[in-house]
JSON list of C-alpha atoms in Angstrom, two decimals:
[
{"chain": "A", "resi": 1, "resn": "ARG", "atom": "CA", "xyz": [0.00, 0.00, 0.00]},
{"chain": "A", "resi": 2, "resn": "HIS", "atom": "CA", "xyz": [2.80, 2.41, 0.84]},
{"chain": "A", "resi": 3, "resn": "GLY", "atom": "CA", "xyz": [4.41, 1.69, -2.53]},
{"chain": "A", "resi": 4, "resn": "ILE", "atom": "CA", "xyz": [1.21, 2.51, -4.44]},
{"chain": "A", "resi": 5, "resn": "ARG", "atom": "CA", "xyz": [0.78, 5.85, -2.69]},
{"chain": "A", "resi": 6, "resn": "SER", "atom": "CA", "xyz": [4.35, 6.92, -3.46]},
{"chain": "A", "resi": 7, "resn": "LEU", "atom": "CA", "xyz": [3.88, 5.84, -7.08]},
{"chain": "A", "resi": 8, "resn": "ARG", "atom": "CA", "xyz": [0.73, 7.98, -7.36]},
{"chain": "A", "resi": 9, "resn": "THR", "atom": "CA", "xyz": [2.55, 10.91, -5.77]},
{"chain": "A", "resi": 10, "resn": "ARG", "atom": "CA", "xyz": [5.45, 10.53, -8.18]},
{"chain": "A", "resi": 11, "resn": "ASN", "atom": "CA", "xyz": [3.10, 10.37, -11.16]},
{"chain": "A", "resi": 12, "resn": "ALA", "atom": "CA", "xyz": [1.26, 13.50, -10.01]},
{"chain": "A", "resi": 13, "resn": "MET", "atom": "CA", "xyz": [4.56, 15.35, -9.52]},
{"chain": "A", "resi": 14, "resn": "SER", "atom": "CA", "xyz": [5.81, 14.17, -12.86]},
{"chain": "A", "resi": 15, "resn": "SER", "atom": "CA", "xyz": [2.67, 15.49, -14.60]},
{"chain": "A", "resi": 16, "resn": "ALA", "atom": "CA", "xyz": [3.07, 18.84, -12.86]},
{"chain": "A", "resi": 17, "resn": "VAL", "atom": "CA", "xyz": [6.70, 19.09, -13.93]},
{"chain": "A", "resi": 18, "resn": "CYS", "atom": "CA", "xyz": [5.85, 18.22, -17.53]},
{"chain": "A", "resi": 19, "resn": "ALA", "atom": "CA", "xyz": [3.05, 20.80, -17.62]},
{"chain": "A", "resi": 20, "resn": "THR", "atom": "CA", "xyz": [5.36, 23.47, -16.18]},
{"chain": "A", "resi": 21, "resn": "SER", "atom": "CA", "xyz": [8.08, 22.56, -18.67]},
{"chain": "A", "resi": 22, "resn": "ALA", "atom": "CA", "xyz": [5.64, 22.84, -21.57]},
{"chain": "A", "resi": 23, "resn": "ARG", "atom": "CA", "xyz": [4.61, 26.35, -20.48]},
{"chain": "A", "resi": 24, "resn": "VAL", "atom": "CA", "xyz": [8.22, 27.45, -20.12]},
{"chain": "A", "resi": 25, "resn": "VAL", "atom": "CA", "xyz": [9.33, 25.96, -23.42]},
{"chain": "A", "resi": 26, "resn": "ALA", "atom": "CA", "xyz": [6.44, 27.30, -25.49]},
{"chain": "A", "resi": 27, "resn": "PRO", "atom": "CA", "xyz": [7.35, 31.02, -25.18]},
{"chain": "A", "resi": 28, "resn": "ARG", "atom": "CA", "xyz": [10.99, 30.27, -26.01]},
{"chain": "A", "resi": 29, "resn": "ALA", "atom": "CA", "xyz": [10.01, 28.51, -29.20]},
{"chain": "A", "resi": 30, "resn": "ALA", "atom": "CA", "xyz": [8.05, 31.58, -30.27]},
{"chain": "A", "resi": 31, "resn": "VAL", "atom": "CA", "xyz": [11.03, 33.84, -29.57]},
{"chain": "A", "resi": 32, "resn": "ARG", "atom": "CA", "xyz": [13.27, 31.60, -31.65]},
{"chain": "A", "resi": 33, "resn": "ALA", "atom": "CA", "xyz": [10.77, 31.58, -34.50]},
{"chain": "A", "resi": 34, "resn": "ARG", "atom": "CA", "xyz": [10.60, 35.40, -34.55]},
{"chain": "A", "resi": 35, "resn": "ALA", "atom": "CA", "xyz": [14.38, 35.77, -34.34]},
{"chain": "A", "resi": 36, "resn": "SER", "atom": "CA", "xyz": [15.03, 33.32, -37.15]},
{"chain": "A", "resi": 37, "resn": "SER", "atom": "CA", "xyz": [12.50, 35.00, -39.46]},
{"chain": "A", "resi": 38, "resn": "GLU", "atom": "CA", "xyz": [14.22, 38.37, -38.99]},
{"chain": "A", "resi": 39, "resn": "ARG", "atom": "CA", "xyz": [17.72, 37.10, -39.82]},
{"chain": "A", "resi": 40, "resn": "ARG", "atom": "CA", "xyz": [18.85, 35.65, -43.08]},
{"chain": "A", "resi": 41, "resn": "PRO", "atom": "CA", "xyz": [21.27, 32.75, -42.96]},
{"chain": "A", "resi": 42, "resn": "VAL", "atom": "CA", "xyz": [24.83, 33.68, -43.85]},
{"chain": "A", "resi": 43, "resn": "PRO", "atom": "CA", "xyz": [26.33, 31.13, -46.22]},
{"chain": "A", "resi": 44, "resn": "ALA", "atom": "CA", "xyz": [29.46, 29.52, -44.82]},
{"chain": "A", "resi": 45, "resn": "PRO", "atom": "CA", "xyz": [32.55, 30.05, -46.96]},
{"chain": "A", "resi": 46, "resn": "ASN", "atom": "CA", "xyz": [33.57, 26.94, -48.79]},
{"chain": "A", "resi": 47, "resn": "ARG", "atom": "CA", "xyz": [36.94, 25.35, -48.23]},
{"chain": "A", "resi": 48, "resn": "ARG", "atom": "CA", "xyz": [38.34, 26.33, -51.62]},
{"chain": "A", "resi": 49, "resn": "SER", "atom": "CA", "xyz": [37.63, 30.03, -51.12]},
{"chain": "A", "resi": 50, "resn": "MET", "atom": "CA", "xyz": [39.14, 29.95, -47.64]},
{"chain": "A", "resi": 51, "resn": "LEU", "atom": "CA", "xyz": [42.33, 28.26, -48.85]},
{"chain": "A", "resi": 52, "resn": "ALA", "atom": "CA", "xyz": [42.62, 30.61, -51.80]},
{"chain": "A", "resi": 53, "resn": "SER", "atom": "CA", "xyz": [42.28, 33.67, -49.58]},
{"chain": "A", "resi": 54, "resn": "VAL", "atom": "CA", "xyz": [45.11, 32.80, -47.16]},
{"chain": "A", "resi": 55, "resn": "PRO", "atom": "CA", "xyz": [48.01, 33.00, -49.67]},
{"chain": "A", "resi": 56, "resn": "ALA", "atom": "CA", "xyz": [46.50, 36.13, -51.20]},
{"chain": "A", "resi": 57, "resn": "LEU", "atom": "CA", "xyz": [46.28, 37.73, -47.78]},
{"chain": "A", "resi": 58, "resn": "LEU", "atom": "CA", "xyz": [49.87, 36.80, -46.96]},
{"chain": "A", "resi": 59, "resn": "LEU", "atom": "CA", "xyz": [51.09, 38.07, -50.29]},
{"chain": "A", "resi": 60, "resn": "ALA", "atom": "CA", "xyz": [49.21, 41.35, -49.93]},
{"chain": "A", "resi": 61, "resn": "THR", "atom": "CA", "xyz": [50.57, 42.00, -46.45]},
{"chain": "A", "resi": 62, "resn": "GLY", "atom": "CA", "xyz": [54.13, 41.00, -47.29]},
{"chain": "A", "resi": 63, "resn": "ALA", "atom": "CA", "xyz": [54.13, 38.44, -44.46]},
{"chain": "A", "resi": 64, "resn": "ARG", "atom": "CA", "xyz": [56.82, 35.80, -44.64]},
{"chain": "A", "resi": 65, "resn": "PRO", "atom": "CA", "xyz": [57.23, 32.61, -42.61]},
{"chain": "A", "resi": 66, "resn": "ALA", "atom": "CA", "xyz": [59.19, 33.25, -39.45]},
{"chain": "A", "resi": 67, "resn": "ALA", "atom": "CA", "xyz": [62.76, 32.05, -39.51]},
{"chain": "A", "resi": 68, "resn": "ALA", "atom": "CA", "xyz": [63.77, 29.78, -36.67]},
{"chain": "A", "resi": 69, "resn": "LYS", "atom": "CA", "xyz": [65.89, 31.42, -34.04]},
{"chain": "A", "resi": 70, "resn": "ALA", "atom": "CA", "xyz": [67.67, 29.88, -31.11]},
{"chain": "A", "resi": 71, "resn": "PRO", "atom": "CA", "xyz": [70.54, 30.90, -28.86]},
{"chain": "A", "resi": 72, "resn": "PRO", "atom": "CA", "xyz": [73.97, 30.21, -30.41]},
{"chain": "A", "resi": 73, "resn": "GLU", "atom": "CA", "xyz": [74.75, 27.50, -27.84]},
{"chain": "A", "resi": 74, "resn": "TYR", "atom": "CA", "xyz": [71.51, 25.63, -28.61]},
{"chain": "A", "resi": 75, "resn": "TYR", "atom": "CA", "xyz": [73.07, 23.65, -31.45]},
{"chain": "A", "resi": 76, "resn": "ASP", "atom": "CA", "xyz": [76.10, 22.47, -29.46]},
{"chain": "A", "resi": 77, "resn": "ASP", "atom": "CA", "xyz": [74.07, 21.70, -26.33]},
{"chain": "A", "resi": 78, "resn": "THR", "atom": "CA", "xyz": [71.52, 19.71, -28.31]},
{"chain": "A", "resi": 79, "resn": "MET", "atom": "CA", "xyz": [74.20, 17.80, -30.21]},
{"chain": "A", "resi": 80, "resn": "GLU", "atom": "CA", "xyz": [75.77, 16.87, -26.88]},
{"chain": "A", "resi": 81, "resn": "ILE", "atom": "CA", "xyz": [72.44, 15.56, -25.58]},
{"chain": "A", "resi": 82, "resn": "ILE", "atom": "CA", "xyz": [71.98, 13.57, -28.79]},
{"chain": "A", "resi": 83, "resn": "ALA", "atom": "CA", "xyz": [75.46, 12.04, -28.44]},
{"chain": "A", "resi": 84, "resn": "LEU", "atom": "CA", "xyz": [74.95, 11.16, -24.75]},
{"chain": "A", "resi": 85, "resn": "THR", "atom": "CA", "xyz": [71.51, 9.67, -25.43]},
{"chain": "A", "resi": 86, "resn": "LYS", "atom": "CA", "xyz": [72.89, 7.60, -28.31]},
{"chain": "A", "resi": 87, "resn": "SER", "atom": "CA", "xyz": [75.79, 6.34, -26.21]},
{"chain": "A", "resi": 88, "resn": "ILE", "atom": "CA", "xyz": [73.38, 5.04, -23.59]},
{"chain": "A", "resi": 89, "resn": "ILE", "atom": "CA", "xyz": [70.67, 3.60, -25.82]},
{"chain": "A", "resi": 90, "resn": "SER", "atom": "CA", "xyz": [73.23, 1.91, -28.08]},
{"chain": "A", "resi": 91, "resn": "GLY", "atom": "CA", "xyz": [75.08, 0.53, -25.06]},
{"chain": "A", "resi": 92, "resn": "SER", "atom": "CA", "xyz": [78.44, 1.98, -26.10]},
{"chain": "A", "resi": 93, "resn": "ASP", "atom": "CA", "xyz": [78.96, 3.74, -22.74]},
{"chain": "A", "resi": 94, "resn": "LEU", "atom": "CA", "xyz": [76.90, 2.57, -19.78]},
{"chain": "A", "resi": 95, "resn": "SER", "atom": "CA", "xyz": [79.36, 3.77, -17.14]},
{"chain": "A", "resi": 96, "resn": "GLU", "atom": "CA", "xyz": [77.94, 5.43, -14.06]},
{"chain": "A", "resi": 97, "resn": "ALA", "atom": "CA", "xyz": [79.88, 8.59, -14.93]},
{"chain": "A", "resi": 98, "resn": "ASN", "atom": "CA", "xyz": [78.30, 8.78, -18.42]},
{"chain": "A", "resi": 99, "resn": "ILE", "atom": "CA", "xyz": [74.80, 8.14, -17.06]},
{"chain": "A", "resi": 100, "resn": "ALA", "atom": "CA", "xyz": [75.29, 10.80, -14.35]},
{"chain": "A", "resi": 101, "resn": "ASP", "atom": "CA", "xyz": [76.62, 13.23, -16.98]},
{"chain": "A", "resi": 102, "resn": "PHE", "atom": "CA", "xyz": [73.60, 12.48, -19.19]},
{"chain": "A", "resi": 103, "resn": "GLN", "atom": "CA", "xyz": [71.15, 13.06, -16.34]},
{"chain": "A", "resi": 104, "resn": "ALA", "atom": "CA", "xyz": [72.79, 16.32, -15.28]},
{"chain": "A", "resi": 105, "resn": "LYS", "atom": "CA", "xyz": [73.16, 17.73, -18.79]},
{"chain": "A", "resi": 106, "resn": "ARG", "atom": "CA", "xyz": [69.68, 16.74, -19.90]},
{"chain": "A", "resi": 107, "resn": "ASP", "atom": "CA", "xyz": [68.20, 18.58, -16.91]},
{"chain": "A", "resi": 108, "resn": "VAL", "atom": "CA", "xyz": [70.14, 21.73, -17.81]},
{"chain": "A", "resi": 109, "resn": "TRP", "atom": "CA", "xyz": [69.23, 21.33, -21.50]},
{"chain": "A", "resi": 110, "resn": "TYR", "atom": "CA", "xyz": [65.56, 20.88, -20.64]},
{"chain": "A", "resi": 111, "resn": "ASN", "atom": "CA", "xyz": [65.53, 23.92, -18.35]},
{"chain": "A", "resi": 112, "resn": "ASN", "atom": "CA", "xyz": [67.34, 26.07, -20.91]},
{"chain": "A", "resi": 113, "resn": "TYR", "atom": "CA", "xyz": [65.31, 25.14, -23.97]},
{"chain": "A", "resi": 114, "resn": "GLN", "atom": "CA", "xyz": [61.94, 23.70, -22.95]},
{"chain": "A", "resi": 115, "resn": "LEU", "atom": "CA", "xyz": [60.06, 26.94, -23.47]},
{"chain": "A", "resi": 116, "resn": "HIS", "atom": "CA", "xyz": [62.92, 29.17, -24.50]},
{"chain": "A", "resi": 117, "resn": "HIS", "atom": "CA", "xyz": [63.37, 28.18, -28.12]},
{"chain": "A", "resi": 118, "resn": "GLU", "atom": "CA", "xyz": [61.59, 30.02, -30.87]},
{"chain": "A", "resi": 119, "resn": "LYS", "atom": "CA", "xyz": [58.95, 28.46, -33.12]},
{"chain": "A", "resi": 120, "resn": "GLY", "atom": "CA", "xyz": [60.51, 26.80, -36.10]},
{"chain": "A", "resi": 121, "resn": "VAL", "atom": "CA", "xyz": [63.31, 25.05, -34.22]},
{"chain": "A", "resi": 122, "resn": "GLY", "atom": "CA", "xyz": [61.01, 22.09, -34.66]},
{"chain": "A", "resi": 123, "resn": "TYR", "atom": "CA", "xyz": [62.05, 18.52, -35.23]},
{"chain": "A", "resi": 124, "resn": "GLY", "atom": "CA", "xyz": [65.59, 18.84, -33.92]},
{"chain": "A", "resi": 125, "resn": "TYR", "atom": "CA", "xyz": [64.22, 19.82, -30.53]},
{"chain": "A", "resi": 126, "resn": "ALA", "atom": "CA", "xyz": [61.16, 17.56, -30.60]},
{"chain": "A", "resi": 127, "resn": "ASN", "atom": "CA", "xyz": [63.02, 14.39, -31.58]},
{"chain": "A", "resi": 128, "resn": "THR", "atom": "CA", "xyz": [65.84, 15.02, -29.13]},
{"chain": "A", "resi": 129, "resn": "PHE", "atom": "CA", "xyz": [63.39, 15.76, -26.35]},
{"chain": "A", "resi": 130, "resn": "ASN", "atom": "CA", "xyz": [61.37, 12.63, -27.09]},
{"chain": "A", "resi": 131, "resn": "ALA", "atom": "CA", "xyz": [64.37, 10.29, -27.10]},
{"chain": "A", "resi": 132, "resn": "GLN", "atom": "CA", "xyz": [66.21, 11.75, -24.09]},
{"chain": "A", "resi": 133, "resn": "ALA", "atom": "CA", "xyz": [63.00, 11.76, -22.02]},
{"chain": "A", "resi": 134, "resn": "LYS", "atom": "CA", "xyz": [62.34, 8.08, -22.75]},
{"chain": "A", "resi": 135, "resn": "VAL", "atom": "CA", "xyz": [65.91, 7.05, -21.98]},
{"chain": "A", "resi": 136, "resn": "GLY", "atom": "CA", "xyz": [65.95, 9.18, -18.82]},
{"chain": "A", "resi": 137, "resn": "PHE", "atom": "CA", "xyz": [62.70, 7.63, -17.64]},
{"chain": "A", "resi": 138, "resn": "GLN", "atom": "CA", "xyz": [63.95, 4.10, -18.32]},
{"chain": "A", "resi": 139, "resn": "LEU", "atom": "CA", "xyz": [67.14, 4.85, -16.37]},
{"chain": "A", "resi": 140, "resn": "ARG", "atom": "CA", "xyz": [65.09, 6.10, -13.43]},
{"chain": "A", "resi": 141, "resn": "VAL", "atom": "CA", "xyz": [62.84, 3.03, -13.43]},
{"chain": "A", "resi": 142, "resn": "CYS", "atom": "CA", "xyz": [65.86, 0.72, -13.52]},
{"chain": "A", "resi": 143, "resn": "ALA", "atom": "CA", "xyz": [67.51, 2.64, -10.66]},
{"chain": "A", "resi": 144, "resn": "GLU", "atom": "CA", "xyz": [64.32, 2.45, -8.55]},
{"chain": "A", "resi": 145, "resn": "LYS", "atom": "CA", "xyz": [64.13, -1.29, -9.11]},
{"chain": "A", "resi": 146, "resn": "GLY", "atom": "CA", "xyz": [67.83, -1.68, -8.35]},
{"chain": "A", "resi": 147, "resn": "GLU", "atom": "CA", "xyz": [68.46, -3.19, -11.77]},
{"chain": "A", "resi": 148, "resn": "PRO", "atom": "CA", "xyz": [71.18, -2.20, -14.24]},
{"chain": "A", "resi": 149, "resn": "PHE", "atom": "CA", "xyz": [70.07, -0.48, -17.45]},
{"chain": "A", "resi": 150, "resn": "ASP", "atom": "CA", "xyz": [70.05, -2.92, -20.36]},
{"chain": "A", "resi": 151, "resn": "PRO", "atom": "CA", "xyz": [69.68, -1.17, -23.73]},
{"chain": "A", "resi": 152, "resn": "ASP", "atom": "CA", "xyz": [68.58, -4.42, -25.37]},
{"chain": "A", "resi": 153, "resn": "HIS", "atom": "CA", "xyz": [65.65, -4.85, -22.97]},
{"chain": "A", "resi": 154, "resn": "THR", "atom": "CA", "xyz": [63.89, -1.51, -22.63]},
{"chain": "A", "resi": 155, "resn": "VAL", "atom": "CA", "xyz": [60.21, -0.66, -22.78]},
{"chain": "A", "resi": 156, "resn": "TYR", "atom": "CA", "xyz": [61.00, 1.54, -25.78]},
{"chain": "A", "resi": 157, "resn": "ASN", "atom": "CA", "xyz": [61.95, 0.53, -29.31]},
{"chain": "A", "resi": 158, "resn": "LYS", "atom": "CA", "xyz": [65.71, 1.01, -29.40]},
{"chain": "A", "resi": 159, "resn": "ASP", "atom": "CA", "xyz": [65.88, 1.30, -33.21]},
{"chain": "A", "resi": 160, "resn": "TYR", "atom": "CA", "xyz": [63.15, 3.93, -33.21]},
{"chain": "A", "resi": 161, "resn": "LEU", "atom": "CA", "xyz": [64.95, 6.02, -30.58]},
{"chain": "A", "resi": 162, "resn": "LEU", "atom": "CA", "xyz": [68.19, 5.88, -32.58]},
{"chain": "A", "resi": 163, "resn": "GLU", "atom": "CA", "xyz": [66.24, 6.81, -35.73]},
{"chain": "A", "resi": 164, "resn": "ILE", "atom": "CA", "xyz": [64.59, 9.88, -34.20]},
{"chain": "A", "resi": 165, "resn": "LEU", "atom": "CA", "xyz": [67.92, 11.00, -32.75]},
{"chain": "A", "resi": 166, "resn": "ASP", "atom": "CA", "xyz": [69.38, 10.79, -36.27]},
{"chain": "A", "resi": 167, "resn": "ARG", "atom": "CA", "xyz": [66.38, 12.77, -37.60]},
{"chain": "A", "resi": 168, "resn": "GLY", "atom": "CA", "xyz": [66.84, 15.38, -34.90]},
{"chain": "A", "resi": 169, "resn": "LYS", "atom": "CA", "xyz": [70.52, 15.71, -35.71]},
{"chain": "A", "resi": 170, "resn": "ALA", "atom": "CA", "xyz": [69.79, 15.98, -39.45]},
{"chain": "A", "resi": 171, "resn": "ALA", "atom": "CA", "xyz": [67.16, 18.70, -38.83]},
{"chain": "A", "resi": 172, "resn": "LEU", "atom": "CA", "xyz": [69.57, 20.69, -36.68]},
{"chain": "A", "resi": 173, "resn": "ASP", "atom": "CA", "xyz": [72.37, 20.31, -39.24]},
{"chain": "A", "resi": 174, "resn": "GLU", "atom": "CA", "xyz": [70.04, 21.59, -42.00]},
{"chain": "A", "resi": 175, "resn": "MET", "atom": "CA", "xyz": [69.05, 24.58, -39.89]},
{"chain": "A", "resi": 176, "resn": "LYS", "atom": "CA", "xyz": [72.65, 25.40, -39.06]},
{"chain": "A", "resi": 177, "resn": "ALA", "atom": "CA", "xyz": [73.63, 25.15, -42.74]},
{"chain": "A", "resi": 178, "resn": "ALA", "atom": "CA", "xyz": [70.74, 27.49, -43.63]},
{"chain": "A", "resi": 179, "resn": "GLY", "atom": "CA", "xyz": [71.96, 30.02, -41.04]},
{"chain": "A", "resi": 180, "resn": "GLN", "atom": "CA", "xyz": [68.87, 29.61, -38.86]},
{"chain": "A", "resi": 181, "resn": "LEU", "atom": "CA", "xyz": [70.77, 28.79, -35.69]}
]
């Protein structure tokens, strides 16, 4: 019996809410109808016209792509991080001194260039950052577990890390040759 009464009460409340909602919604619909009849729809520009207008706008304003700029020491510091990262991931120098040097220099490199390089420095920075961060993380995990770092058994693809380090170096070499660094 108690369940039936609460069901009836709920149904009565539900009807009241629906009736109130209908009264509130009805005036809004009328407002929308009036507003839409007063305005004409503005056709959206098509993709072709938008793409065609960007080069014309750039040409008319004389705007040119920004040249990459970085501090003079950026190239040498980044090349040193690339070399240290490669020496660890390839297994050519796994000495404690080299790993400590890598950790110390990558922290300085990160602090110096994380947000302090200009747009356009691009792939040299991005690839170097990606590889050194992964190697640094793997070193930390191994140290926390008390295990030695084994470059042949990492959670990251060793060949891929070496490849992106080579790409980063190539991008930086191109920029230096073009006088952008």
